[in-house]
């Protein structure tokens, strides 16, 4: 079992398999985002080796994210290797996802987080700068038709989509989806133009409560979301205090960036580069030693991590691994 310096067990890794994306969500990256050279990314072999080392050390949950994971050509081969190692979930924007759903199911991968910030096509274009609403909607329909476990991620943006909170809650009446309202974070890859949020999780909950009688349901251990249900609804809702950072005390996760950076906190800097270690010929035992040493210097929460991170305001979630 991996433990950090605050006695928190680490059993969950979020693996960003690429920084590339076919959307340009305004809260995540600029239109002219400079993507990394392919050679800088972790290779197929490096990913498999790293995930084997981590799962041997007690990691039992891997979330595949990015960038957009389905832009990676060897994604399905990678998933074939990783599926027997741990419980796999994927976060995707849904543009290219639909055709892969049956194969994911065959691999036993059923937990899909689909990012969707609006139910209105013109607004989708305004937020993502790409005309892909119908593809994403089709993916949602196909995921539900295939009985996948779907979480819908909606980033709540002041003056952009807050008038749709109730429409998203309404979706849970007939659909067995978990809609999760995420506080916006500063990682938009555009520099210093983030001045905090007007919509924190409490305001989001109050707004929903004014329309629906929400009831608290049990949160999974280490959950970052606070979850609720509306009586008679098939689905559920959750709020993720990603900016308020109320969940750090029970954080069980680490992140691997597309270039092999290890982040022990979303708000912190990379603390190690695994790709460099692998290139230098590190053994599995040495890799693990470096990892354990990094975990012994882990910040107590996202506020402490942010104080020592000089790059935070410039980073895009696609590079951090959202
Ligand atoms: N491209 C995939 C997608 O959009 O689902 C996976 C990567 S994306 C970076 C992962 C998640 O991070 C998405 O749900 C996205 O909405 C969220 N995200 C990106 N930038 C964010 C920000 N500045 N604040 C809050 N959430 C953000
Ligand atoms: Fe791409 Fe996901 Fe970032 Fe949107 S949030 S630009 S879909 S990586």
Coordinates of C-alpha atoms and ligand atoms in Angstrom, one line a residue:
X1 CA 0.0 0.0 0.0
X2 CA 1.2 3.5 -0.9
X3 CA 0.9 6.1 1.9
X4 CA 1.7 9.8 2.0
X5 CA 3.3 11.8 4.8
X6 CA -0.2 12.6 6.1
X7 CA -1.1 8.9 6.4
X8 CA -3.4 9.0 3.4
X9 CA -3.6 5.8 1.4
X10 CA -2.9 6.3 -2.3
X11 CA -4.8 3.8 -4.5
X12 CA -5.9 5.9 -7.5
X13 CA -4.0 7.3 -10.4
X14 CA -5.3 9.6 -13.1
X15 CA -3.4 9.1 -16.2
X16 CA -3.4 11.7 -19.0
X17 CA -2.5 9.8 -22.2
X18 CA -2.3 12.9 -24.4
X19 CA -2.5 16.7 -24.1
X20 CA -4.1 16.9 -27.6
X21 CA -7.7 17.8 -28.0
X22 CA -10.3 18.2 -30.8
X23 CA -12.2 20.8 -28.7
X24 CA -11.0 24.1 -27.3
X25 CA -13.1 24.6 -24.2
X26 CA -12.5 28.2 -23.1
X27 CA -12.0 27.2 -19.5
X28 CA -9.3 24.6 -20.4
X29 CA -7.2 25.9 -23.2
X30 CA -6.7 28.8 -25.7
X31 CA -7.6 28.5 -29.4
X32 CA -3.9 28.5 -30.3
X33 CA -2.9 25.9 -27.7
X34 CA 0.7 24.7 -28.4
X35 CA 0.6 20.9 -28.1
X36 CA 3.6 18.8 -27.1
X37 CA 5.8 17.0 -29.6
X38 CA 4.6 13.3 -29.8
X39 CA 8.1 12.1 -28.7
X40 CA 7.6 14.0 -25.5
X41 CA 4.6 11.9 -24.5
X42 CA 4.8 8.7 -22.6
X43 CA 5.0 5.8 -25.0
X44 CA 2.8 2.7 -25.0
X45 CA 5.5 0.7 -23.4
X46 CA 6.3 3.3 -20.8
X47 CA 2.6 3.6 -19.8
X48 CA 2.2 -0.2 -19.5
X49 CA 5.4 -0.5 -17.4
X50 CA 4.5 2.4 -15.1
X51 CA 0.9 1.2 -14.6
X52 CA 2.2 -2.3 -13.8
X53 CA 4.6 -0.9 -11.2
X54 CA 1.9 1.2 -9.7
X55 CA -0.8 -1.5 -9.6
X56 CA 1.8 -3.9 -8.1
X57 CA 2.3 -1.3 -5.3
X58 CA -1.4 -1.1 -4.4
X59 CA -3.0 1.3 -7.0
X60 CA -6.3 -0.4 -7.9
X61 CA -8.1 2.3 -9.8
X62 CA -6.9 4.0 -13.0
X63 CA -8.7 6.9 -14.7
X64 CA -7.8 7.6 -18.3
X65 CA -8.0 11.2 -19.2
X66 CA -6.1 13.9 -21.1
X67 CA -6.4 15.9 -23.4
X68 CA -8.9 13.8 -25.3
X69 CA -8.0 10.1 -24.7
X70 CA -9.7 8.9 -27.9
X71 CA -7.3 11.0 -30.0
X72 CA -4.5 8.6 -29.0
X73 CA -4.3 6.0 -31.8
X74 CA -3.1 3.1 -29.5
X75 CA -5.7 3.8 -26.8
X76 CA -7.7 0.6 -27.3
X77 CA -4.5 -1.5 -27.2
X78 CA -3.4 0.3 -24.0
X79 CA -6.8 -0.3 -22.4
X80 CA -6.5 -4.0 -23.3
X81 CA -3.2 -4.1 -21.3
X82 CA -4.5 -2.0 -18.4
X83 CA -8.0 -3.5 -17.9
X84 CA -6.7 -6.7 -16.2
X85 CA -4.6 -4.6 -13.8
X86 CA -7.2 -2.3 -12.1
X87 CA -10.6 -0.9 -12.3
X88 CA -10.6 1.5 -15.3
X89 CA -12.6 4.6 -15.9
X90 CA -12.4 7.1 -18.7
X91 CA -13.1 10.8 -18.9
X92 CA -13.9 11.9 -22.5
X93 CA -15.4 14.8 -24.4
X94 CA -17.5 12.3 -26.4
X95 CA -16.6 13.6 -29.9
X96 CA -15.0 10.3 -31.1
X97 CA -16.2 7.9 -28.4
X98 CA -19.4 6.3 -29.7
X99 CA -17.9 3.7 -32.0
X100 CA -15.6 2.4 -29.2
X101 CA -18.4 1.7 -26.7
X102 CA -19.0 -2.0 -27.5
X103 CA -15.2 -2.7 -27.3
X104 CA -14.9 -0.9 -24.0
X105 CA -17.8 -3.0 -22.6
X106 CA -16.0 -6.2 -23.8
X107 CA -13.0 -5.1 -21.8
X108 CA -15.1 -4.6 -18.7
X109 CA -14.8 -0.8 -18.8
X110 CA -18.2 0.6 -17.9
X111 CA -17.4 3.8 -16.0
X112 CA -17.4 6.8 -18.4
X113 CA -17.4 10.4 -17.4
X114 CA -18.7 12.5 -20.3
X115 CA -18.0 16.2 -20.3
X116 CA -20.9 18.3 -21.3
X117 CA -21.4 21.9 -20.2
X118 CA -24.5 22.8 -22.0
X119 CA -27.6 21.2 -23.6
X120 CA -27.8 23.9 -26.2
X121 CA -26.0 23.4 -29.6
X122 CA -25.1 27.1 -30.2
X123 CA -23.8 27.4 -26.6
X124 CA -21.8 24.2 -27.0
X125 CA -20.0 26.0 -29.9
X126 CA -19.5 29.1 -27.9
X127 CA -17.9 27.1 -25.0
X128 CA -15.8 24.5 -27.0
X129 CA -15.2 26.6 -30.2
X130 CA -16.1 23.5 -32.2
X131 CA -19.3 22.3 -33.8
X132 CA -19.5 18.9 -32.3
X133 CA -22.7 19.0 -30.1
X134 CA -24.5 16.3 -32.1
X135 CA -21.6 13.9 -31.9
X136 CA -21.4 14.3 -28.1
X137 CA -25.2 13.9 -27.8
X138 CA -25.0 10.7 -29.8
X139 CA -22.3 9.4 -27.6
X140 CA -24.5 10.1 -24.5
X141 CA -27.4 8.2 -26.1
X142 CA -25.2 5.3 -27.1
X143 CA -23.6 5.1 -23.6
X144 CA -27.0 4.8 -22.1
X145 CA -28.2 2.3 -24.7
X146 CA -25.2 0.2 -23.8
X147 CA -26.0 0.4 -20.1
X148 CA -22.7 2.1 -19.2
X149 CA -22.3 3.9 -15.9
X150 CA -22.4 7.5 -17.0
X151 CA -21.4 10.6 -15.1
X152 CA -21.9 13.9 -16.9
X153 CA -19.4 16.6 -16.0
X154 CA -20.6 20.1 -16.2
X155 CA -18.2 23.0 -15.4
X156 CA -20.3 25.7 -13.9
X157 CA -19.3 29.1 -15.4
X158 CA -20.6 32.4 -14.3
X159 CA -22.6 34.2 -17.0
X160 CA -22.2 31.2 -19.4
X161 CA -24.3 28.2 -18.3
X162 CA -25.6 28.7 -14.8
X163 CA -29.1 29.2 -16.3
X164 CA -28.9 25.5 -17.3
X165 CA -28.3 24.0 -13.8
X166 CA -32.0 23.1 -13.5
X167 CA -32.1 21.6 -17.1
X168 CA -29.2 19.3 -16.1
X169 CA -31.0 18.2 -12.9
X170 CA -34.1 17.5 -15.0
X171 CA -32.1 15.1 -17.1
X172 CA -31.8 12.8 -14.0
X173 CA -35.6 12.3 -13.9
X174 CA -35.7 9.7 -16.7
X175 CA -32.0 9.0 -17.3
X176 CA -29.8 6.9 -14.9
X177 CA -27.0 9.4 -15.1
X178 CA -25.0 11.1 -12.4
X179 CA -24.8 14.8 -13.2
X180 CA -21.8 16.5 -11.5
X181 CA -21.5 20.2 -11.3
X182 CA -17.8 21.2 -11.1
X183 CA -16.5 24.4 -9.7
X184 CA -14.4 26.2 -12.3
X185 CA -10.6 26.0 -11.6
X186 CA -7.9 28.4 -12.8
X187 CA -6.2 25.9 -15.2
X188 CA -7.2 27.5 -18.5
X189 CA -3.8 27.6 -20.1
X190 CA -4.3 31.3 -20.6
X191 CA -2.3 33.0 -17.9
X192 CA -3.3 35.2 -15.1
X193 CA -7.0 36.0 -16.0
X194 CA -8.7 34.0 -13.3
X195 CA -10.0 35.9 -10.3
X196 CA -11.9 33.3 -8.3
X197 CA -15.4 32.0 -8.7
X198 CA -18.9 33.4 -8.1
X199 CA -20.5 30.0 -8.2
X200 CA -19.1 27.7 -5.5
X201 CA -20.7 24.4 -4.6
X202 CA -22.9 25.9 -1.9
X203 CA -24.4 28.4 -4.3
X204 CA -24.9 25.7 -6.9
X205 CA -26.7 23.5 -4.3
X206 CA -28.9 26.4 -3.1
X207 CA -30.0 27.2 -6.6
X208 CA -31.0 23.6 -7.2
X209 CA -32.6 23.3 -3.8
X210 CA -34.9 26.3 -4.7
X211 CA -36.4 24.1 -7.4
X212 CA -36.0 20.5 -6.3
X213 CA -36.2 18.7 -2.9
X214 CA -32.7 17.2 -3.0
X215 CA -31.8 14.4 -0.5
X216 CA -28.2 13.6 0.5
X217 CA -27.1 10.2 -0.5
X218 CA -24.0 8.3 0.7
X219 CA -20.8 9.4 -1.0
X220 CA -18.3 6.7 -2.1
X221 CA -15.1 6.6 0.1
X222 CA -12.6 9.3 -1.1
X223 CA -15.3 10.8 -3.3
X224 CA -14.6 14.4 -4.5
X225 CA -18.3 14.9 -5.1
X226 CA -21.1 15.5 -2.6
X227 CA -24.0 13.6 -3.9
X228 CA -27.8 14.0 -3.8
X229 CA -30.9 12.5 -5.2
X230 CA -34.3 13.9 -6.1
X231 CA -37.1 11.6 -5.0
X232 CA -38.4 9.5 -8.0
X233 CA -35.5 10.4 -10.2
X234 CA -33.6 7.6 -11.9
X235 CA -30.3 9.4 -11.8
X236 CA -28.5 11.5 -9.2
X237 CA -26.6 14.8 -8.9
X238 CA -23.3 15.8 -7.3
X239 CA -21.3 18.9 -6.7
X240 CA -17.5 18.9 -6.9
X241 CA -15.8 21.7 -4.8
X242 CA -12.8 21.6 -7.1
X243 CA -11.9 25.2 -6.3
X244 CA -13.1 25.3 -2.7
X245 CA -11.0 22.1 -2.1
X246 CA -13.0 20.7 0.8
X247 CA -12.1 17.1 0.0
X248 CA -8.2 17.2 0.3
X249 CA -8.2 15.5 3.7
X250 CA -9.2 12.2 2.2
X251 CA -7.4 12.5 -1.1
X252 CA -6.3 9.1 -2.4
X253 CA -5.0 10.1 -5.9
X254 CA -2.0 11.0 -7.8
X255 CA -1.7 12.2 -11.4
X256 CA 0.6 11.3 -14.3
X257 CA 0.8 14.0 -16.9
X258 CA 1.2 13.2 -20.7
X259 CA 4.9 13.7 -20.5
X260 CA 5.3 11.4 -17.4
X261 CA 5.3 14.1 -14.7
X262 CA 4.1 12.9 -11.3
X263 CA 1.7 15.3 -9.6
X264 CA 0.8 14.5 -6.0
X265 CA -1.8 17.3 -6.1
X266 CA -3.8 18.9 -8.9
X267 CA -2.8 22.3 -7.7
X268 CA 0.9 21.5 -7.3
X269 CA 3.9 21.3 -9.6
X270 CA 5.2 18.1 -11.1
X271 CA 7.4 16.5 -8.4
X272 CA 9.1 13.9 -10.5
X273 CA 9.5 12.8 -14.1
X274 CA 8.9 9.2 -14.6
X275 CA 9.7 9.2 -18.3
X276 CA 13.2 10.5 -17.6
X277 CA 13.7 7.8 -14.9
X278 CA 12.6 5.1 -17.3
X279 CA 14.9 6.5 -20.0
X280 CA 17.8 6.4 -17.5
X281 CA 17.1 2.7 -17.0
X282 CA 15.5 2.8 -13.5
X283 CA 14.4 -0.6 -12.2
X284 CA 10.8 -1.1 -10.9
X285 CA 12.2 -1.0 -7.4
X286 CA 14.0 2.3 -8.1
X287 CA 10.8 3.8 -9.7
X288 CA 8.9 2.9 -6.6
X289 CA 11.5 4.4 -4.3
X290 CA 11.3 7.7 -6.1
X291 CA 7.5 7.6 -6.0
X292 CA 7.5 6.9 -2.3
X293 CA 10.0 9.6 -1.6
X294 CA 7.7 12.1 -3.5
X295 CA 4.7 11.0 -1.5
X296 CA 6.6 11.8 1.7
X297 CA 6.7 15.5 0.6
X298 CA 3.1 15.8 -0.3
X299 CA 1.2 19.0 0.5
X300 CA -1.5 18.7 3.1
X301 CA -4.1 20.3 0.7
X302 CA -4.5 22.1 -2.6
X303 CA -4.0 25.5 -0.9
X304 CA -0.5 24.5 0.3
X305 CA 0.3 22.9 -3.0
X306 CA -0.8 26.0 -5.0
X307 CA 1.4 28.3 -2.8
X308 CA 4.5 26.6 -4.0
X309 CA 3.4 26.2 -7.7
X310 CA 4.8 29.0 -9.9
X311 CA 3.2 27.6 -13.1
X312 CA -0.3 27.1 -11.9
X313 CA -1.8 30.1 -13.7
X314 CA -0.4 29.1 -17.0
X315 CA -1.3 25.4 -17.0
X316 CA -4.2 23.9 -19.0
X317 CA -6.2 21.0 -17.5
X318 CA -5.3 19.1 -20.7
X319 CA -1.7 19.0 -19.5
X320 CA -2.5 18.4 -15.8
X321 CA -4.9 15.6 -16.7
X322 CA -8.4 16.7 -15.6
Ligands
LIG1 N1 -11.0 15.8 -22.9 C1 -11.6 15.0 -21.9 C2 -12.9 15.7 -21.4 O1 -13.1 16.9 -21.6 O2 -13.7 15.0 -20.7 C3 -10.7 14.7 -20.7 C4 -9.8 15.8 -20.2 S1 -10.6 17.2 -19.5 C5 -9.2 18.2 -19.0 C6 -11.2 16.5 -18.0 C7 -12.2 17.3 -17.2 O3 -11.6 18.4 -16.7 C8 -13.4 17.7 -18.0 O4 -14.6 17.2 -17.4 C9 -13.3 19.2 -18.0 O5 -14.6 19.7 -18.1 C10 -12.6 19.4 -16.8 N2 -11.9 20.7 -16.8 C11 -11.1 21.2 -17.7 N3 -10.7 22.5 -17.4 C12 -11.3 22.8 -16.2 C13 -11.3 23.9 -15.4 N4 -10.6 25.0 -15.7 N5 -12.0 23.9 -14.2 C14 -12.8 22.8 -13.9 N6 -12.8 21.7 -14.7 C15 -12.1 21.7 -15.8
LIG2 FE1 -10.4 19.2 -24.6 FE2 -11.4 18.2 -22.4 FE3 -9.9 20.5 -22.3 FE4 -12.3 20.5 -23.4 S1 -11.9 20.0 -21.2 S2 -10.5 21.4 -24.3 S3 -12.5 18.5 -24.3 S4 -9.2 18.5 -22.8

